[in-house]
Amino acid sequence: MTKHLISIIGPTAIGKTTLSIKLAKHFNTEIISADSRQFFKEMQIGTAAPTQDELSQAKHHFIHHKSIQDHYSVGAFEKDAISCLNMLFKKHDVVIMVGGSGLYVDAVTNGLDEFPDVDKKIRKNLNKQLQDKGLASLQNQLKTLDIKAFNTIAVDNPHRVIRALEICIGTGKPYSSFLNKGKNKRNFKIITIGLKAERDIIYDRINQRVGLMVEQGLIDEARALLPYQQLNALNTVGYKELFHYFSNKWTLDFAISEIKKNSRRFAKRQLTWFRKREDVIWFDYLTPIDVIINAIKEKIDTEN
């Protein structure tokens, strides 16, 4: 029997967690998270991590297994996730993966791109530029050197922008030219299920979710993390806006409105990332679970 990884993708707040649990129950299997912020145990509410009730309904991996003070790269995740999958496929024919972090999803399904080594001084200089001139100057530089990368990576994440720029500067070639070259072959088949909705519906669901997070205690959660705000893990929508509120730069109402706005922007970037893929079977977010299960079974049958 061919082993299958069912990868569930889609924008934030679309219902991926709920679908993953339904599929895990149907196939009597386990779930791997590919959400790069749900790894961190200190970030529960603001990352919309599965609740204790949801975690009890199916066994999850890579949820709250790291601290915000741990360095955990996408390369380390790829290695750990493949090791976990090899273990899970010994007892399951199907495993579920869910997450909205496109780079982390691709790391498992396709393998990571390989980049040449570049002079470490370049990153040091770019970090100084970030400190002296701000993120916008780096974004403009990337837009000039590699418009394709600028349009696809998370340009509000300074670490991603700096990584792309150091490759552009260090090699003299666009960062994007190194993407999708040699991919690692996997010993399992991948079926990618995408959830979609009209943009207005996605944005409304995001706004509702942010309101619910605030009701659940997001402000107190973020306040407890304020001493660690310089950590990369906390350069995350839902936390960085509240840090401005705590420092009296913004009002609470404005900070919450910015969380909603930046979450909507994040969803837009997610859709841009996922729509590049040609292998996705897309479903409206209201599609009955039986329809999705039948489509997965048909796909599995054709590959066995």
C-alpha positions as YAML, in Angstrom:
chain: A
units: angstrom
residues:
- id: 1
  name: MET
  ca: [0.00, 0.00, 0.00]
- id: 2
  name: THR
  ca: [1.35, 3.42, -1.02]
- id: 3
  name: LYS
  ca: [1.67, 5.81, 1.91]
- id: 4
  name: HIS
  ca: [-0.10, 9.16, 1.60]
- id: 5
  name: LEU
  ca: [0.39, 12.52, 3.29]
- id: 6
  name: ILE
  ca: [-2.77, 14.63, 3.14]
- id: 7
  name: SER
  ca: [-1.63, 18.25, 3.29]
- id: 8
  name: ILE
  ca: [-4.31, 20.82, 4.16]
- id: 9
  name: ILE
  ca: [-3.57, 24.41, 3.14]
- id: 10
  name: GLY
  ca: [-5.44, 27.68, 2.91]
- id: 11
  name: PRO
  ca: [-5.56, 31.17, 4.41]
- id: 12
  name: THR
  ca: [-5.71, 31.82, 8.13]
- id: 13
  name: ALA
  ca: [-9.13, 31.38, 9.83]
- id: 14
  name: ILE
  ca: [-10.55, 29.32, 6.94]
- id: 15
  name: GLY
  ca: [-11.13, 26.16, 9.01]
- id: 16
  name: LYS
  ca: [-8.02, 24.02, 8.41]
- id: 17
  name: THR
  ca: [-7.78, 22.75, 11.99]
- id: 18
  name: THR
  ca: [-11.39, 21.57, 12.04]
- id: 19
  name: LEU
  ca: [-10.98, 19.77, 8.72]
- id: 20
  name: SER
  ca: [-7.71, 18.14, 9.80]
- id: 21
  name: ILE
  ca: [-9.34, 16.64, 12.90]
- id: 22
  name: LYS
  ca: [-12.30, 15.31, 10.90]
- id: 23
  name: LEU
  ca: [-9.93, 13.67, 8.41]
- id: 24
  name: ALA
  ca: [-7.70, 12.28, 11.17]
- id: 25
  name: LYS
  ca: [-10.74, 10.69, 12.80]
- id: 26
  name: HIS
  ca: [-11.98, 9.21, 9.54]
- id: 27
  name: PHE
  ca: [-8.61, 7.73, 8.58]
- id: 28
  name: ASN
  ca: [-7.80, 6.82, 12.21]
- id: 29
  name: THR
  ca: [-4.48, 8.62, 11.97]
- id: 30
  name: GLU
  ca: [-2.39, 11.47, 13.40]
- id: 31
  name: ILE
  ca: [-1.71, 15.11, 12.54]
- id: 32
  name: ILE
  ca: [1.52, 16.98, 11.87]
- id: 33
  name: SER
  ca: [1.42, 20.76, 12.27]
- id: 34
  name: ALA
  ca: [3.33, 22.89, 9.77]
- id: 35
  name: ASP
  ca: [2.43, 26.18, 11.42]
- id: 36
  name: SER
  ca: [5.71, 27.85, 12.35]
- id: 37
  name: ARG
  ca: [4.22, 29.84, 15.25]
- id: 38
  name: GLN
  ca: [2.18, 27.05, 16.83]
- id: 39
  name: PHE
  ca: [5.49, 25.32, 17.62]
- id: 40
  name: PHE
  ca: [6.01, 27.69, 20.54]
- id: 41
  name: LYS
  ca: [4.42, 26.77, 23.87]
- id: 42
  name: GLU
  ca: [4.27, 30.36, 25.14]
- id: 43
  name: MET
  ca: [2.10, 31.45, 22.17]
- id: 44
  name: GLN
  ca: [-1.28, 29.77, 22.52]
- id: 45
  name: ILE
  ca: [-4.02, 32.32, 21.92]
- id: 46
  name: GLY
  ca: [-2.38, 34.60, 19.35]
- id: 47
  name: THR
  ca: [-1.42, 31.72, 17.07]
- id: 48
  name: ALA
  ca: [-4.90, 30.13, 17.12]
- id: 49
  name: ALA
  ca: [-3.26, 26.86, 18.16]
- id: 50
  name: PRO
  ca: [-5.59, 23.85, 18.59]
- id: 51
  name: THR
  ca: [-7.42, 23.92, 21.91]
- id: 52
  name: GLN
  ca: [-7.04, 21.18, 24.50]
- id: 53
  name: ASP
  ca: [-10.36, 19.75, 23.32]
- id: 54
  name: GLU
  ca: [-9.14, 19.69, 19.71]
- id: 55
  name: LEU
  ca: [-5.80, 18.17, 20.72]
- id: 56
  name: SER
  ca: [-7.66, 15.41, 22.59]
- id: 57
  name: GLN
  ca: [-9.63, 14.42, 19.49]
- id: 58
  name: ALA
  ca: [-6.56, 13.40, 17.45]
- id: 59
  name: LYS
  ca: [-2.89, 13.03, 18.23]
- id: 60
  name: HIS
  ca: [-0.90, 16.07, 17.12]
- id: 61
  name: HIS
  ca: [2.82, 16.52, 16.50]
- id: 62
  name: PHE
  ca: [4.82, 19.81, 16.50]
- id: 63
  name: ILE
  ca: [2.35, 21.74, 18.64]
- id: 64
  name: HIS
  ca: [3.98, 23.63, 21.54]
- id: 65
  name: HIS
  ca: [7.09, 21.45, 21.44]
- id: 66
  name: LYS
  ca: [9.50, 24.42, 21.46]
- id: 67
  name: SER
  ca: [10.11, 27.57, 23.49]
- id: 68
  name: ILE
  ca: [10.28, 31.05, 21.95]
- id: 69
  name: GLN
  ca: [13.88, 31.12, 23.20]
- id: 70
  name: ASP
  ca: [14.82, 28.06, 21.13]
- id: 71
  name: HIS
  ca: [16.32, 28.54, 17.69]
- id: 72
  name: TYR
  ca: [14.24, 26.35, 15.38]
- id: 73
  name: SER
  ca: [14.77, 26.74, 11.66]
- id: 74
  name: VAL
  ca: [12.74, 25.48, 8.73]
- id: 75
  name: GLY
  ca: [15.65, 23.14, 7.96]
- id: 76
  name: ALA
  ca: [15.44, 21.61, 11.42]
- id: 77
  name: PHE
  ca: [11.69, 21.26, 11.03]
- id: 78
  name: GLU
  ca: [12.06, 19.49, 7.67]
- id: 79
  name: LYS
  ca: [14.44, 16.97, 9.24]
- id: 80
  name: ASP
  ca: [12.21, 16.41, 12.29]
- id: 81
  name: ALA
  ca: [9.00, 16.20, 10.25]
- id: 82
  name: ILE
  ca: [10.38, 13.63, 7.81]
- id: 83
  name: SER
  ca: [11.67, 11.55, 10.73]
- id: 84
  name: CYS
  ca: [8.24, 11.75, 12.37]
- id: 85
  name: LEU
  ca: [6.50, 10.78, 9.13]
- id: 86
  name: ASN
  ca: [8.76, 7.77, 8.67]
- id: 87
  name: MET
  ca: [7.71, 6.64, 12.14]
- id: 88
  name: LEU
  ca: [4.01, 7.31, 11.59]
- id: 89
  name: PHE
  ca: [3.91, 5.55, 8.23]
- id: 90
  name: LYS
  ca: [4.97, 2.33, 9.96]
- id: 91
  name: LYS
  ca: [1.52, 2.15, 11.53]
- id: 92
  name: HIS
  ca: [-0.63, 4.37, 9.28]
- id: 93
  name: ASP
  ca: [-1.20, 4.41, 5.52]
- id: 94
  name: VAL
  ca: [-2.42, 8.02, 5.71]
- id: 95
  name: VAL
  ca: [-1.10, 10.94, 7.79]
- id: 96
  name: ILE
  ca: [-2.54, 14.47, 7.92]
- id: 97
  name: MET
  ca: [-0.47, 17.67, 7.78]
- id: 98
  name: VAL
  ca: [-2.02, 21.08, 8.39]
- id: 99
  name: GLY
  ca: [-0.60, 24.58, 8.46]
- id: 100
  name: GLY
  ca: [-0.59, 27.98, 6.86]
- id: 101
  name: SER
  ca: [3.18, 28.53, 6.79]
- id: 102
  name: GLY
  ca: [3.89, 27.97, 3.11]
- id: 103
  name: LEU
  ca: [7.66, 27.60, 3.48]
- id: 104
  name: TYR
  ca: [7.26, 24.93, 6.15]
- id: 105
  name: VAL
  ca: [4.62, 23.06, 4.14]
- id: 106
  name: ASP
  ca: [6.89, 23.09, 1.09]
- id: 107
  name: ALA
  ca: [9.86, 21.93, 3.18]
- id: 108
  name: VAL
  ca: [8.00, 18.70, 3.94]
- id: 109
  name: THR
  ca: [6.32, 18.14, 0.59]
- id: 110
  name: ASN
  ca: [9.15, 19.22, -1.73]
- id: 111
  name: GLY
  ca: [12.30, 19.62, 0.33]
- id: 112
  name: LEU
  ca: [14.21, 22.85, 0.80]
- id: 113
  name: ASP
  ca: [16.07, 24.78, -1.87]
- id: 114
  name: GLU
  ca: [19.85, 24.80, -1.67]
- id: 115
  name: PHE
  ca: [21.72, 28.10, -1.61]
- id: 116
  name: PRO
  ca: [25.45, 28.79, -1.96]
- id: 117
  name: ASP
  ca: [27.42, 30.07, 1.02]
- id: 118
  name: VAL
  ca: [27.91, 33.84, 1.07]
- id: 119
  name: ASP
  ca: [30.13, 36.18, 3.07]
- id: 120
  name: LYS
  ca: [28.75, 36.52, 6.62]
- id: 121
  name: LYS
  ca: [29.63, 40.22, 6.59]
- id: 122
  name: ILE
  ca: [26.74, 40.77, 4.17]
- id: 123
  name: ARG
  ca: [24.16, 39.69, 6.74]
- id: 124
  name: LYS
  ca: [25.89, 41.77, 9.40]
- id: 125
  name: ASN
  ca: [25.68, 44.85, 7.16]
- id: 126
  name: LEU
  ca: [22.04, 44.17, 6.35]
- id: 127
  name: ASN
  ca: [21.19, 43.84, 10.03]
- id: 128
  name: LYS
  ca: [22.83, 47.22, 10.64]
- id: 129
  name: GLN
  ca: [20.84, 48.68, 7.75]
- id: 130
  name: LEU
  ca: [17.67, 47.32, 9.35]
- id: 131
  name: GLN
  ca: [18.59, 48.95, 12.64]
- id: 132
  name: ASP
  ca: [19.60, 52.29, 11.13]
- id: 133
  name: LYS
  ca: [17.13, 52.73, 8.27]
- id: 134
  name: GLY
  ca: [14.29, 50.34, 9.02]
- id: 135
  name: LEU
  ca: [12.65, 47.46, 7.19]
- id: 136
  name: ALA
  ca: [11.32, 49.63, 4.36]
- id: 137
  name: SER
  ca: [14.83, 50.32, 3.07]
- id: 138
  name: LEU
  ca: [15.53, 46.57, 2.87]
- id: 139
  name: GLN
  ca: [12.20, 45.94, 1.18]
- id: 140
  name: ASN
  ca: [12.93, 48.60, -1.46]
- id: 141
  name: GLN
  ca: [16.36, 47.10, -2.08]
- id: 142
  name: LEU
  ca: [14.88, 43.63, -2.55]
- id: 143
  name: LYS
  ca: [12.23, 45.05, -4.87]
- id: 144
  name: THR
  ca: [15.04, 46.42, -7.05]
- id: 145
  name: LEU
  ca: [17.26, 43.32, -6.96]
- id: 146
  name: ASP
  ca: [14.59, 40.60, -7.16]
- id: 147
  name: ILE
  ca: [10.99, 41.65, -7.81]
- id: 148
  name: LYS
  ca: [9.90, 38.02, -8.01]
- id: 149
  name: ALA
  ca: [11.15, 37.30, -4.48]
- id: 150
  name: PHE
  ca: [9.66, 40.59, -3.27]
- id: 151
  name: ASN
  ca: [6.23, 39.50, -4.51]
- id: 152
  name: THR
  ca: [6.35, 36.02, -2.98]
- id: 153
  name: ILE
  ca: [8.19, 36.01, 0.34]
- id: 154
  name: ALA
  ca: [6.86, 37.43, 3.63]
- id: 155
  name: VAL
  ca: [8.30, 40.92, 3.19]
- id: 156
  name: ASP
  ca: [7.12, 42.06, 6.62]
- id: 157
  name: ASN
  ca: [9.48, 39.50, 8.15]
- id: 158
  name: PRO
  ca: [12.93, 41.13, 8.31]
- id: 159
  name: HIS
  ca: [14.71, 37.77, 8.59]
- id: 160
  name: ARG
  ca: [13.18, 36.57, 5.30]
- id: 161
  name: VAL
  ca: [14.01, 39.84, 3.55]
- id: 162
  name: ILE
  ca: [17.59, 39.79, 4.81]
- id: 163
  name: ARG
  ca: [18.01, 36.16, 3.77]
- id: 164
  name: ALA
  ca: [16.87, 36.96, 0.23]
- id: 165
  name: LEU
  ca: [19.05, 40.06, 0.03]
- id: 166
  name: GLU
  ca: [22.20, 38.35, 1.26]
- id: 167
  name: ILE
  ca: [21.84, 35.76, -1.50]
- id: 168
  name: CYS
  ca: [21.21, 38.47, -4.12]
- id: 169
  name: ILE
  ca: [24.22, 40.49, -2.98]
- id: 170
  name: GLY
  ca: [26.54, 37.57, -2.25]
- id: 171
  name: THR
  ca: [25.95, 35.72, -5.52]
- id: 172
  name: GLY
  ca: [25.05, 38.54, -7.88]
- id: 173
  name: LYS
  ca: [22.00, 36.51, -8.87]
- id: 174
  name: PRO
  ca: [18.33, 36.84, -7.84]
- id: 175
  name: TYR
  ca: [17.36, 34.87, -4.75]
- id: 176
  name: SER
  ca: [14.39, 33.50, -6.72]
- id: 177
  name: SER
  ca: [16.74, 31.95, -9.31]
- id: 178
  name: PHE
  ca: [17.82, 29.37, -6.73]
- id: 179
  name: LEU
  ca: [14.28, 28.26, -5.94]
- id: 180
  name: ASN
  ca: [12.77, 24.98, -7.09]
- id: 181
  name: LYS
  ca: [16.00, 23.57, -8.51]
- id: 182
  name: GLY
  ca: [16.89, 20.24, -6.96]
- id: 183
  name: LYS
  ca: [14.06, 18.84, -4.84]
- id: 184
  name: ASN
  ca: [14.27, 15.91, -2.47]
- id: 185
  name: LYS
  ca: [12.24, 12.90, -3.51]
- id: 186
  name: ARG
  ca: [9.82, 11.60, -0.90]
- id: 187
  name: ASN
  ca: [8.95, 7.96, -0.29]
- id: 188
  name: PHE
  ca: [5.27, 8.83, 0.10]
- id: 189
  name: LYS
  ca: [2.60, 10.40, -2.10]
- id: 190
  name: ILE
  ca: [1.20, 13.82, -1.31]
- id: 191
  name: ILE
  ca: [-2.42, 14.89, -1.75]
- id: 192
  name: THR
  ca: [-2.88, 18.62, -1.16]
- id: 193
  name: ILE
  ca: [-6.31, 19.85, -0.15]
- id: 194
  name: GLY
  ca: [-6.95, 23.60, -0.22]
- id: 195
  name: LEU
  ca: [-9.79, 25.46, 1.48]
- id: 196
  name: LYS
  ca: [-11.02, 28.65, -0.14]
- id: 197
  name: ALA
  ca: [-13.70, 31.31, 0.20]
- id: 198
  name: GLU
  ca: [-14.54, 34.71, -1.24]
- id: 199
  name: ARG
  ca: [-12.16, 37.36, 0.02]
- id: 200
  name: ASP
  ca: [-14.89, 39.20, 1.96]
- id: 201
  name: ILE
  ca: [-15.75, 35.99, 3.80]
- id: 202
  name: ILE
  ca: [-12.08, 35.31, 4.65]
- id: 203
  name: TYR
  ca: [-11.64, 38.86, 5.95]
- id: 204
  name: ASP
  ca: [-14.82, 38.66, 8.01]
- id: 205
  name: ARG
  ca: [-13.70, 35.37, 9.55]
- id: 206
  name: ILE
  ca: [-10.31, 36.90, 10.39]
- id: 207
  name: ASN
  ca: [-11.94, 39.90, 12.07]
- id: 208
  name: GLN
  ca: [-14.17, 37.58, 14.11]
- id: 209
  name: ARG
  ca: [-11.21, 35.43, 15.12]
- id: 210
  name: VAL
  ca: [-9.19, 38.42, 16.33]
- id: 211
  name: GLY
  ca: [-12.15, 39.56, 18.43]
- id: 212
  name: LEU
  ca: [-12.41, 36.08, 19.92]
- id: 213
  name: MET
  ca: [-8.66, 36.03, 20.68]
- id: 214
  name: VAL
  ca: [-9.00, 39.28, 22.62]
- id: 215
  name: GLU
  ca: [-11.91, 37.80, 24.58]
- id: 216
  name: GLN
  ca: [-9.84, 34.70, 25.34]
- id: 217
  name: GLY
  ca: [-6.99, 36.72, 26.87]
- id: 218
  name: LEU
  ca: [-4.63, 37.68, 24.04]
- id: 219
  name: ILE
  ca: [-3.70, 40.98, 25.70]
- id: 220
  name: ASP
  ca: [-2.55, 39.27, 28.91]
- id: 221
  name: GLU
  ca: [-0.70, 36.61, 26.90]
- id: 222
  name: ALA
  ca: [1.17, 39.27, 24.91]
- id: 223
  name: ARG
  ca: [1.92, 41.32, 28.03]
- id: 224
  name: ALA
  ca: [3.58, 38.30, 29.65]
- id: 225
  name: LEU
  ca: [5.82, 38.01, 26.57]
- id: 226
  name: LEU
  ca: [6.80, 41.69, 26.46]
- id: 227
  name: PRO
  ca: [10.27, 41.07, 28.03]
- id: 228
  name: TYR
  ca: [11.07, 38.79, 25.06]
- id: 229
  name: GLN
  ca: [9.72, 41.02, 22.28]
- id: 230
  name: GLN
  ca: [13.11, 41.11, 20.52]
- id: 231
  name: LEU
  ca: [12.94, 37.38, 19.75]
- id: 232
  name: ASN
  ca: [12.16, 36.37, 16.17]
- id: 233
  name: ALA
  ca: [9.27, 34.17, 17.27]
- id: 234
  name: LEU
  ca: [7.46, 37.25, 18.56]
- id: 235
  name: ASN
  ca: [7.78, 39.18, 15.30]
- id: 236
  name: THR
  ca: [4.31, 37.82, 14.73]
- id: 237
  name: VAL
  ca: [0.94, 39.37, 13.96]
- id: 238
  name: GLY
  ca: [-1.09, 39.65, 17.15]
- id: 239
  name: TYR
  ca: [1.90, 40.25, 19.38]
- id: 240
  name: LYS
  ca: [3.99, 42.94, 17.73]
- id: 241
  name: GLU
  ca: [0.97, 45.26, 17.48]
- id: 242
  name: LEU
  ca: [0.19, 44.88, 21.18]
- id: 243
  name: PHE
  ca: [3.82, 45.63, 22.05]
- id: 244
  name: HIS
  ca: [3.23, 49.09, 20.52]
- id: 245
  name: TYR
  ca: [0.19, 49.44, 22.77]
- id: 246
  name: PHE
  ca: [2.18, 48.48, 25.86]
- id: 247
  name: SER
  ca: [4.83, 51.10, 25.01]
- id: 248
  name: ASN
  ca: [2.08, 53.75, 24.69]
- id: 249
  name: LYS
  ca: [2.74, 54.28, 20.98]
- id: 250
  name: TRP
  ca: [-0.75, 53.08, 20.01]
- id: 251
  name: THR
  ca: [-4.16, 52.94, 21.64]
- id: 252
  name: LEU
  ca: [-5.62, 49.50, 22.32]
- id: 253
  name: ASP
  ca: [-8.36, 49.98, 19.73]
- id: 254
  name: PHE
  ca: [-5.82, 50.95, 17.09]
- id: 255
  name: ALA
  ca: [-3.56, 47.99, 17.98]
- id: 256
  name: ILE
  ca: [-6.49, 45.58, 17.59]
- id: 257
  name: SER
  ca: [-7.45, 47.16, 14.26]
- id: 258
  name: GLU
  ca: [-3.84, 46.72, 13.11]
- id: 259
  name: ILE
  ca: [-3.91, 43.04, 14.14]
- id: 260
  name: LYS
  ca: [-6.98, 42.58, 11.94]
- id: 261
  name: LYS
  ca: [-5.41, 44.49, 9.04]
- id: 262
  name: ASN
  ca: [-2.09, 42.64, 9.23]
- id: 263
  name: SER
  ca: [-3.88, 39.29, 9.54]
- id: 264
  name: ARG
  ca: [-5.79, 40.10, 6.35]
- id: 265
  name: ARG
  ca: [-2.52, 40.98, 4.62]
- id: 266
  name: PHE
  ca: [-1.02, 37.72, 5.83]
- id: 267
  name: ALA
  ca: [-3.99, 35.79, 4.40]
- id: 268
  name: LYS
  ca: [-3.48, 37.53, 1.06]
- id: 269
  name: ARG
  ca: [0.19, 36.47, 0.99]
- id: 270
  name: GLN
  ca: [-0.78, 32.92, 1.93]
- id: 271
  name: LEU
  ca: [-3.16, 32.75, -1.02]
- id: 272
  name: THR
  ca: [-0.49, 34.13, -3.35]
- id: 273
  name: TRP
  ca: [1.94, 31.43, -2.14]
- id: 274
  name: PHE
  ca: [-0.51, 28.53, -2.38]
- id: 275
  name: ARG
  ca: [-2.00, 29.53, -5.73]
- id: 276
  name: LYS
  ca: [1.41, 29.01, -7.35]
- id: 277
  name: ARG
  ca: [0.92, 25.30, -6.80]
- id: 278
  name: GLU
  ca: [-0.76, 23.30, -9.53]
- id: 279
  name: ASP
  ca: [-1.37, 20.13, -7.51]
- id: 280
  name: VAL
  ca: [-3.95, 21.53, -5.08]
- id: 281
  name: ILE
  ca: [-7.49, 20.15, -4.98]
- id: 282
  name: TRP
  ca: [-9.50, 23.20, -3.93]
- id: 283
  name: PHE
  ca: [-12.75, 23.07, -1.98]
- id: 284
  name: ASP
  ca: [-15.06, 25.79, -0.76]
- id: 285
  name: TYR
  ca: [-14.75, 26.06, 3.01]
- id: 286
  name: LEU
  ca: [-18.40, 24.95, 3.42]
- id: 287
  name: THR
  ca: [-17.96, 21.74, 1.40]
- id: 288
  name: PRO
  ca: [-19.41, 18.74, 3.30]
- id: 289
  name: ILE
  ca: [-16.72, 16.51, 4.81]
- id: 290
  name: ASP
  ca: [-18.03, 13.45, 2.93]
- id: 291
  name: VAL
  ca: [-17.32, 15.14, -0.41]
- id: 292
  name: ILE
  ca: [-13.73, 15.88, 0.60]
- id: 293
  name: ILE
  ca: [-13.19, 12.36, 1.97]
- id: 294
  name: ASN
  ca: [-14.53, 10.79, -1.24]
- id: 295
  name: ALA
  ca: [-12.21, 12.96, -3.37]
- id: 296
  name: ILE
  ca: [-9.23, 11.88, -1.24]
- id: 297
  name: LYS
  ca: [-10.20, 8.20, -1.47]
- id: 298
  name: GLU
  ca: [-10.55, 8.41, -5.24]
- id: 299
  name: LYS
  ca: [-7.11, 10.00, -5.49]
- id: 300
  name: ILE
  ca: [-5.61, 7.31, -3.24]
- id: 301
  name: ASP
  ca: [-7.25, 4.53, -5.26]
- id: 302
  name: THR
  ca: [-5.75, 5.82, -8.50]
- id: 303
  name: GLU
  ca: [-2.26, 5.78, -6.95]
- id: 304
  name: ASN
  ca: [-2.38, 2.34, -5.31]
...
